[in-house]
Amino acid sequence: MEEKKTVLIVEDERAIVEILKFNLMREGYNTLEALDGEAGLNLAQTADPDLILLDVMLPKMNGFEICSRLREGGFAMPIIMLTAREEEADKVFGLESGADDYMTKPFSMRELMARVKANIRRRSFDLGARASAGVLVEACGIVIDPATFSVSKDGESVDLTQKEYDLLLYLIKERGKVFTREDLMQKVWNYDYFGDMRTVDVTVRRLREKIEADPGKPERIMTKRGVGYYFAP
Ligand code: CA
């Protein structure tokens, strides 16, 4: 039997925690909860959940800071930000701080559950690839070891988040082929619907900052103007 996945809910509104918990448990997940930012960060570090639903406005420490600290500490689990505000700047800021995705409140529970599933499925799929270990993926000085999720650039190890890793692996495996943002949203994020394409752009930018010598003049992850992205052939 497949092991149950654990989702950590960091949210200070108890009513939202309860409804998230109810829905997640019904979908077969274990849940952990924290009602303030500090407790959330602690629990994320000690319990190492499979995914985090992270509210932005929280007592003691906000969601952006929790996200940044987890990424700085090398935690790569998928993080979905729950933002109460509509401002675009917030969404982008959330992605910049290392979140994989965001949803604006009030959100559709069905859509949120679909995103939780998509993010966790991707990870499980990669973990399944451990069995076929030993095959390194290499291109332009980048080496990926899917058995250990480790990535290096010119021999130096690079820390990537889950989605940065997924995106890089996908582009390298299909190197030279140009993908639209919609393609990438579907293949890497596993979304069947039309998501926010900025998620793709921000993830590409973050990835470039980590793997390009000059992120302003990329030589690995290339832009095909008006079309999308590809890994240098
Ligand atoms: Ca809140």
Tab-separated table of C-alpha atoms and ligand atoms in Angstrom:
chain	number	residue	atom	x	y	z
A	1	MET	CA	0.000	0.000	0.000
A	2	GLU	CA	1.223	3.452	-0.819
A	3	GLU	CA	2.353	5.488	2.142
A	4	LYS	CA	0.104	8.412	3.061
A	5	LYS	CA	1.448	11.823	2.150
A	6	THR	CA	1.549	14.579	4.744
A	7	VAL	CA	0.383	18.127	4.090
A	8	LEU	CA	1.294	20.897	6.521
A	9	ILE	CA	-1.293	23.692	6.820
A	10	VAL	CA	0.076	27.006	8.096
A	11	GLU	CA	-2.903	29.308	8.554
A	12	ASP	CA	-4.133	31.475	11.412
A	13	GLU	CA	-7.831	31.350	10.591
A	14	ARG	CA	-9.088	28.279	12.356
A	15	ALA	CA	-12.175	27.947	10.155
A	16	ILE	CA	-9.960	27.704	7.066
A	17	VAL	CA	-7.657	25.210	8.792
A	18	GLU	CA	-10.639	23.015	9.596
A	19	ILE	CA	-12.058	23.021	6.094
A	20	LEU	CA	-8.626	22.362	4.553
A	21	LYS	CA	-8.033	19.555	7.002
A	22	PHE	CA	-11.410	18.012	6.283
A	23	ASN	CA	-10.862	18.074	2.528
A	24	LEU	CA	-7.271	16.866	2.658
A	25	MET	CA	-8.152	13.956	4.919
A	26	ARG	CA	-11.016	13.022	2.648
A	27	GLU	CA	-8.488	12.902	-0.224
A	28	GLY	CA	-6.331	10.530	1.805
A	29	TYR	CA	-3.627	12.835	3.191
A	30	ASN	CA	-2.293	13.130	6.707
A	31	THR	CA	-2.357	16.700	7.944
A	32	LEU	CA	-0.339	18.834	10.337
A	33	GLU	CA	-1.361	22.324	11.365
A	34	ALA	CA	0.289	25.455	12.672
A	35	LEU	CA	-1.644	28.611	13.569
A	36	ASP	CA	1.249	31.066	13.496
A	37	GLY	CA	4.366	31.631	11.426
A	38	GLU	CA	6.970	30.534	13.930
A	39	ALA	CA	5.189	27.295	14.716
A	40	GLY	CA	4.752	26.731	10.982
A	41	LEU	CA	8.434	27.149	10.217
A	42	ASN	CA	9.373	24.855	13.101
A	43	LEU	CA	6.978	22.140	12.060
A	44	ALA	CA	8.065	22.385	8.428
A	45	GLN	CA	11.705	21.895	9.449
A	46	THR	CA	11.132	19.073	11.909
A	47	ALA	CA	8.343	17.102	10.207
A	48	ASP	CA	9.544	17.628	6.606
A	49	PRO	CA	6.026	17.338	5.100
A	50	ASP	CA	5.393	16.338	1.472
A	51	LEU	CA	3.714	19.683	0.741
A	52	ILE	CA	2.937	22.940	2.556
A	53	LEU	CA	-0.151	25.137	2.239
A	54	LEU	CA	1.134	28.466	3.430
A	55	ASP	CA	-0.948	31.517	4.299
A	56	VAL	CA	0.804	34.852	3.711
A	57	MET	CA	-0.515	37.045	6.534
A	58	LEU	CA	0.330	35.218	9.750
A	59	PRO	CA	1.144	36.218	13.327
A	60	LYS	CA	4.848	36.177	14.322
A	61	MET	CA	6.295	35.515	10.853
A	62	ASN	CA	4.736	35.970	7.413
A	63	GLY	CA	4.502	33.343	4.704
A	64	PHE	CA	7.130	34.936	2.447
A	65	GLU	CA	9.718	34.783	5.189
A	66	ILE	CA	8.872	31.191	6.084
A	67	CYS	CA	9.213	30.257	2.437
A	68	SER	CA	12.562	32.022	2.006
A	69	ARG	CA	13.962	30.475	5.178
A	70	LEU	CA	12.922	26.984	4.143
A	71	ARG	CA	14.508	27.383	0.714
A	72	GLU	CA	17.687	28.837	2.235
A	73	GLY	CA	17.771	25.818	4.532
A	74	GLY	CA	17.617	23.477	1.555
A	75	PHE	CA	14.007	22.322	1.996
A	76	ALA	CA	12.646	21.571	-1.461
A	77	MET	CA	9.101	20.369	-0.779
A	78	PRO	CA	6.330	21.949	-2.888
A	79	ILE	CA	4.849	25.069	-1.283
A	80	ILE	CA	1.501	26.545	-2.303
A	81	MET	CA	0.927	30.071	-1.009
A	82	LEU	CA	-2.572	31.086	0.015
A	83	THR	CA	-2.859	34.803	-0.466
A	84	ALA	CA	-5.803	36.913	0.628
A	85	ARG	CA	-4.869	39.793	-1.618
A	86	GLU	CA	-5.333	40.214	-5.309
A	87	GLU	CA	-2.317	42.411	-5.980
A	88	GLU	CA	-0.055	40.967	-8.620
A	89	ALA	CA	3.007	42.089	-6.696
A	90	ASP	CA	2.103	39.715	-3.887
A	91	LYS	CA	1.857	36.751	-6.175
A	92	VAL	CA	5.154	37.483	-7.826
A	93	PHE	CA	6.762	38.148	-4.470
A	94	GLY	CA	5.481	34.781	-3.261
A	95	LEU	CA	7.007	33.009	-6.228
A	96	GLU	CA	10.254	34.956	-5.814
A	97	SER	CA	10.488	33.810	-2.226
A	98	GLY	CA	10.515	30.243	-3.483
A	99	ALA	CA	6.879	29.131	-3.545
A	100	ASP	CA	5.848	26.749	-6.320
A	101	ASP	CA	2.374	28.107	-6.725
A	102	TYR	CA	-0.212	30.367	-5.162
A	103	MET	CA	-3.959	30.579	-4.842
A	104	THR	CA	-5.968	33.665	-4.060
A	105	LYS	CA	-8.631	33.489	-1.373
A	106	PRO	CA	-11.459	32.715	-1.607
A	107	PHE	CA	-10.282	29.702	-3.593
A	108	SER	CA	-12.172	26.785	-5.025
A	109	MET	CA	-11.541	23.769	-2.802
A	110	ARG	CA	-11.733	21.498	-5.810
A	111	GLU	CA	-9.043	23.461	-7.621
A	112	LEU	CA	-6.831	23.578	-4.547
A	113	MET	CA	-7.111	19.815	-4.094
A	114	ALA	CA	-6.213	19.351	-7.768
A	115	ARG	CA	-3.098	21.468	-7.297
A	116	VAL	CA	-2.088	19.625	-4.133
A	117	LYS	CA	-2.431	16.370	-5.994
A	118	ALA	CA	-0.512	17.645	-9.029
A	119	ASN	CA	2.391	18.885	-6.906
A	120	ILE	CA	2.612	15.734	-4.826
A	121	ARG	CA	2.203	13.442	-7.795
A	122	ARG	CA	5.151	15.017	-9.501
A	123	ARG	CA	7.330	14.397	-6.495
A	124	SER	CA	6.158	10.802	-6.143
A	125	PHE	CA	6.837	10.258	-9.816
A	126	ASP	CA	10.409	11.473	-9.375
A	127	LEU	CA	10.865	9.326	-6.303
A	128	GLY	CA	9.708	6.368	-8.375
A	129	ALA	CA	12.595	7.083	-10.717
A	130	ARG	CA	15.024	6.258	-7.920
A	131	ALA	CA	14.699	2.619	-8.884
A	132	SER	CA	16.360	3.313	-12.221
A	133	ALA	CA	19.257	5.059	-10.501
A	134	GLY	CA	22.695	5.592	-11.919
A	135	VAL	CA	21.689	7.392	-15.101
A	136	LEU	CA	22.959	10.963	-15.025
A	137	VAL	CA	21.408	13.660	-17.174
A	138	GLU	CA	24.057	16.040	-18.528
A	139	ALA	CA	24.052	19.114	-20.743
A	140	CYS	CA	26.150	22.291	-20.998
A	141	GLY	CA	27.990	21.724	-17.719
A	142	ILE	CA	24.809	20.852	-15.824
A	143	VAL	CA	24.661	17.376	-14.309
A	144	ILE	CA	21.471	15.993	-12.768
A	145	ASP	CA	21.396	12.800	-10.761
A	146	PRO	CA	17.702	11.796	-10.626
A	147	ALA	CA	18.514	9.168	-8.006
A	148	THR	CA	19.435	11.799	-5.452
A	149	PHE	CA	17.760	14.917	-6.988
A	150	SER	CA	21.184	16.512	-6.947
A	151	VAL	CA	22.174	19.098	-9.498
A	152	SER	CA	25.586	20.561	-10.205
A	153	LYS	CA	26.797	23.359	-12.425
A	154	ASP	CA	30.397	23.095	-13.649
A	155	GLY	CA	31.104	20.709	-10.784
A	156	GLU	CA	29.541	22.894	-8.086
A	157	SER	CA	26.417	21.740	-6.353
A	158	VAL	CA	23.268	23.851	-6.860
A	159	ASP	CA	20.219	23.925	-4.563
A	160	LEU	CA	16.940	23.898	-6.473
A	161	THR	CA	13.351	23.869	-5.312
A	162	GLN	CA	11.046	21.088	-6.440
A	163	LYS	CA	9.603	23.006	-9.382
A	164	GLU	CA	12.941	24.469	-10.466
A	165	TYR	CA	14.292	20.934	-10.508
A	166	ASP	CA	11.292	19.545	-12.397
A	167	LEU	CA	11.497	22.313	-14.980
A	168	LEU	CA	15.253	21.955	-15.514
A	169	LEU	CA	15.043	18.172	-15.832
A	170	TYR	CA	12.180	18.453	-18.290
A	171	LEU	CA	13.913	21.028	-20.505
A	172	ILE	CA	17.226	19.159	-20.490
A	173	LYS	CA	15.648	15.835	-21.336
A	174	GLU	CA	14.033	17.504	-24.360
A	175	ARG	CA	16.923	19.841	-25.069
A	176	GLY	CA	16.673	21.964	-28.187
A	177	LYS	CA	12.912	21.632	-28.307
A	178	VAL	CA	10.959	24.859	-27.759
A	179	PHE	CA	8.062	24.784	-25.305
A	180	THR	CA	5.350	27.372	-24.837
A	181	ARG	CA	4.461	28.472	-21.316
A	182	GLU	CA	1.218	26.548	-21.687
A	183	ASP	CA	3.170	23.376	-22.569
A	184	LEU	CA	5.373	23.794	-19.517
A	185	MET	CA	2.437	24.574	-17.235
A	186	GLN	CA	0.861	21.323	-18.310
A	187	LYS	CA	3.951	19.101	-18.389
A	188	VAL	CA	5.856	20.407	-15.390
A	189	TRP	CA	3.073	21.712	-13.160
A	190	ASN	CA	0.619	19.035	-14.280
A	191	TYR	CA	-2.170	21.528	-14.686
A	192	ASP	CA	-4.810	20.654	-17.204
A	193	TYR	CA	-6.371	24.083	-17.051
A	194	PHE	CA	-5.060	27.443	-18.117
A	195	GLY	CA	-2.934	28.526	-15.159
A	196	ASP	CA	-1.082	31.798	-14.602
A	197	MET	CA	1.830	31.800	-17.039
A	198	ARG	CA	3.819	34.122	-14.828
A	199	THR	CA	4.514	31.107	-12.639
A	200	VAL	CA	6.573	29.710	-15.520
A	201	ASP	CA	8.410	33.003	-16.146
A	202	VAL	CA	9.335	33.506	-12.508
A	203	THR	CA	10.537	29.930	-12.147
A	204	VAL	CA	12.673	30.297	-15.282
A	205	ARG	CA	14.151	33.514	-13.890
A	206	ARG	CA	14.982	31.932	-10.543
A	207	LEU	CA	16.491	28.941	-12.276
A	208	ARG	CA	18.641	31.177	-14.476
A	209	GLU	CA	19.943	32.986	-11.412
A	210	LYS	CA	21.155	29.647	-10.128
A	211	ILE	CA	22.542	27.981	-13.236
A	212	GLU	CA	23.609	30.737	-15.619
A	213	ALA	CA	26.963	32.555	-15.426
A	214	ASP	CA	25.103	35.759	-16.414
A	215	PRO	CA	21.322	35.413	-15.896
A	216	GLY	CA	20.827	38.431	-18.175
A	217	LYS	CA	22.549	36.591	-21.029
A	218	PRO	CA	21.480	32.991	-20.605
A	219	GLU	CA	23.446	30.294	-22.395
A	220	ARG	CA	21.558	27.317	-21.027
A	221	ILE	CA	17.874	28.115	-20.627
A	222	MET	CA	17.056	30.090	-23.735
A	223	THR	CA	14.092	32.275	-24.645
A	224	LYS	CA	12.505	31.850	-28.047
A	225	ARG	CA	10.985	35.264	-28.400
A	226	GLY	CA	7.213	35.213	-28.721
A	227	VAL	CA	7.122	31.445	-28.295
A	228	GLY	CA	8.610	30.167	-25.054
A	229	TYR	CA	11.680	28.465	-23.644
A	230	TYR	CA	14.172	25.743	-24.533
A	231	PHE	CA	17.434	24.300	-23.257
A	232	ALA	CA	20.411	25.093	-25.466
A	233	PRO	CA	20.932	22.221	-27.906
B	1	CA	CA	-3.910	34.925	7.684
